[in-house]
Amino acid sequence: MIVIFSEEAAMVPIRPVSDLRNRFAEISKDVHETGKPVFLTKNGRGDMVVMSMDAYMALEFDSEVYHKLAEAEREADETGERFSSDDVLSSMRAAIASAQHVA
């Protein structure tokens, strides 16, 4: 196994893709225990990334939140409209109350 050290001193495991077949249980244990992906190479080049389902779901959630925030920033730039935190909380409470009455 090759380990790369980044500026954050986080270790990123890199393994040959053949380890997926030959050492699947070890890779599975690693990704579940560390929560970090394992990078797989084929012929010395990056080929795949293996990660736990929990890590993948967290990545998807973070990506969706980032996308929504970027969308909100674009909309705010285009309209110039701004809301206070009190306005947002009041609107959320009203939406929740309305949904509870409908259900």
Short mmCIF file of C-alpha atoms in Angstrom, two decimals:
data_model
loop_
_atom_site.label_atom_id
_atom_site.label_comp_id
_atom_site.label_asym_id
_atom_site.label_seq_id
_atom_site.Cartn_x
_atom_site.Cartn_y
_atom_site.Cartn_z
CA MET A 1 0.00 0.00 0.00
CA ILE A 2 1.24 3.48 -0.89
CA VAL A 3 0.40 6.40 1.39
CA ILE A 4 0.42 10.05 0.29
CA PHE A 5 0.80 12.88 2.79
CA SER A 6 -1.07 16.06 1.95
CA GLU A 7 -0.64 19.48 3.50
CA GLU A 8 -3.32 18.60 6.04
CA ALA A 9 -1.23 15.53 6.98
CA ALA A 10 -4.14 13.28 6.05
CA MET A 11 -3.10 9.88 4.77
CA VAL A 12 -4.72 8.77 1.55
CA PRO A 13 -4.40 5.03 0.91
CA ILE A 14 -3.62 4.09 -2.68
CA ARG A 15 -3.74 0.44 -3.71
CA PRO A 16 -3.63 -1.53 -6.94
CA VAL A 17 -7.05 -2.46 -8.29
CA SER A 18 -6.11 -6.15 -7.90
CA ASP A 19 -6.37 -5.61 -4.13
CA LEU A 20 -10.10 -5.17 -4.60
CA ARG A 21 -10.30 -8.83 -5.60
CA ASN A 22 -7.49 -10.19 -3.45
CA ARG A 23 -8.01 -8.13 -0.28
CA PHE A 24 -11.63 -7.04 -0.40
CA ALA A 25 -12.30 -7.72 3.30
CA GLU A 26 -9.29 -5.61 4.30
CA ILE A 27 -10.34 -2.71 2.06
CA SER A 28 -13.91 -2.92 3.33
CA LYS A 29 -12.71 -2.84 6.93
CA ASP A 30 -10.43 0.14 6.21
CA VAL A 31 -13.10 2.29 4.55
CA HIS A 32 -15.64 1.55 7.27
CA GLU A 33 -13.27 2.10 10.20
CA THR A 34 -11.60 5.26 8.89
CA GLY A 35 -14.51 6.78 6.96
CA LYS A 36 -11.96 7.67 4.27
CA PRO A 37 -11.86 6.43 0.69
CA VAL A 38 -9.28 4.08 -0.78
CA PHE A 39 -7.92 5.05 -4.19
CA LEU A 40 -7.31 2.18 -6.60
CA THR A 41 -4.82 2.26 -9.47
CA LYS A 42 -4.69 0.31 -12.71
CA ASN A 43 -1.36 0.16 -14.55
CA GLY A 44 -0.01 2.83 -12.22
CA ARG A 45 -2.79 5.34 -12.93
CA GLY A 46 -5.81 6.32 -10.86
CA ASP A 47 -8.82 4.18 -11.77
CA MET A 48 -11.42 4.03 -8.98
CA VAL A 49 -12.28 5.19 -5.50
CA VAL A 50 -13.88 2.88 -2.92
CA MET A 51 -15.69 4.32 0.08
CA SER A 52 -18.26 3.26 2.62
CA MET A 53 -21.92 3.96 1.98
CA ASP A 54 -21.98 6.32 5.00
CA ALA A 55 -19.05 8.32 3.60
CA TYR A 56 -20.70 8.45 0.18
CA MET A 57 -24.02 9.65 1.62
CA ALA A 58 -22.24 12.34 3.65
CA LEU A 59 -20.41 13.45 0.51
CA GLU A 60 -23.67 13.58 -1.44
CA PHE A 61 -25.33 15.59 1.36
CA ASP A 62 -22.44 18.05 1.50
CA SER A 63 -22.53 18.40 -2.27
CA GLU A 64 -26.26 19.08 -2.26
CA VAL A 65 -25.95 21.67 0.51
CA TYR A 66 -23.10 23.38 -1.35
CA HIS A 67 -25.16 23.41 -4.56
CA LYS A 68 -28.18 24.91 -2.76
CA LEU A 69 -26.02 27.59 -1.12
CA ALA A 70 -24.40 28.49 -4.45
CA GLU A 71 -27.86 28.68 -6.02
CA ALA A 72 -29.10 30.94 -3.21
CA GLU A 73 -26.05 33.21 -3.60
CA ARG A 74 -26.66 33.53 -7.36
CA GLU A 75 -30.32 34.33 -6.75
CA ALA A 76 -29.41 36.91 -4.10
CA ASP A 77 -26.91 38.53 -6.47
CA GLU A 78 -29.49 38.67 -9.26
CA THR A 79 -32.38 40.04 -7.18
CA GLY A 80 -30.57 41.97 -4.47
CA GLU A 81 -33.24 40.67 -2.08
CA ARG A 82 -32.06 39.78 1.43
CA PHE A 83 -33.84 38.23 4.40
CA SER A 84 -33.02 38.42 8.09
CA SER A 85 -32.68 35.25 10.12
CA ASP A 86 -35.93 36.20 11.88
CA ASP A 87 -37.72 36.44 8.53
CA VAL A 88 -36.40 33.04 7.47
CA LEU A 89 -37.34 31.36 10.77
CA SER A 90 -40.82 32.87 10.69
CA SER A 91 -41.33 31.66 7.13
CA MET A 92 -40.10 28.16 8.04
CA ARG A 93 -42.39 27.98 11.07
CA ALA A 94 -45.36 29.08 8.97
CA ALA A 95 -44.57 26.46 6.32
CA ILE A 96 -44.28 23.73 8.95
CA ALA A 97 -47.53 24.77 10.63
CA SER A 98 -49.28 24.86 7.25
CA ALA A 99 -47.98 21.38 6.35
CA GLN A 100 -49.13 19.98 9.71
CA HIS A 101 -52.66 21.32 9.19
CA VAL A 102 -52.88 19.81 5.72
CA ALA A 103 -51.68 16.35 6.82
#
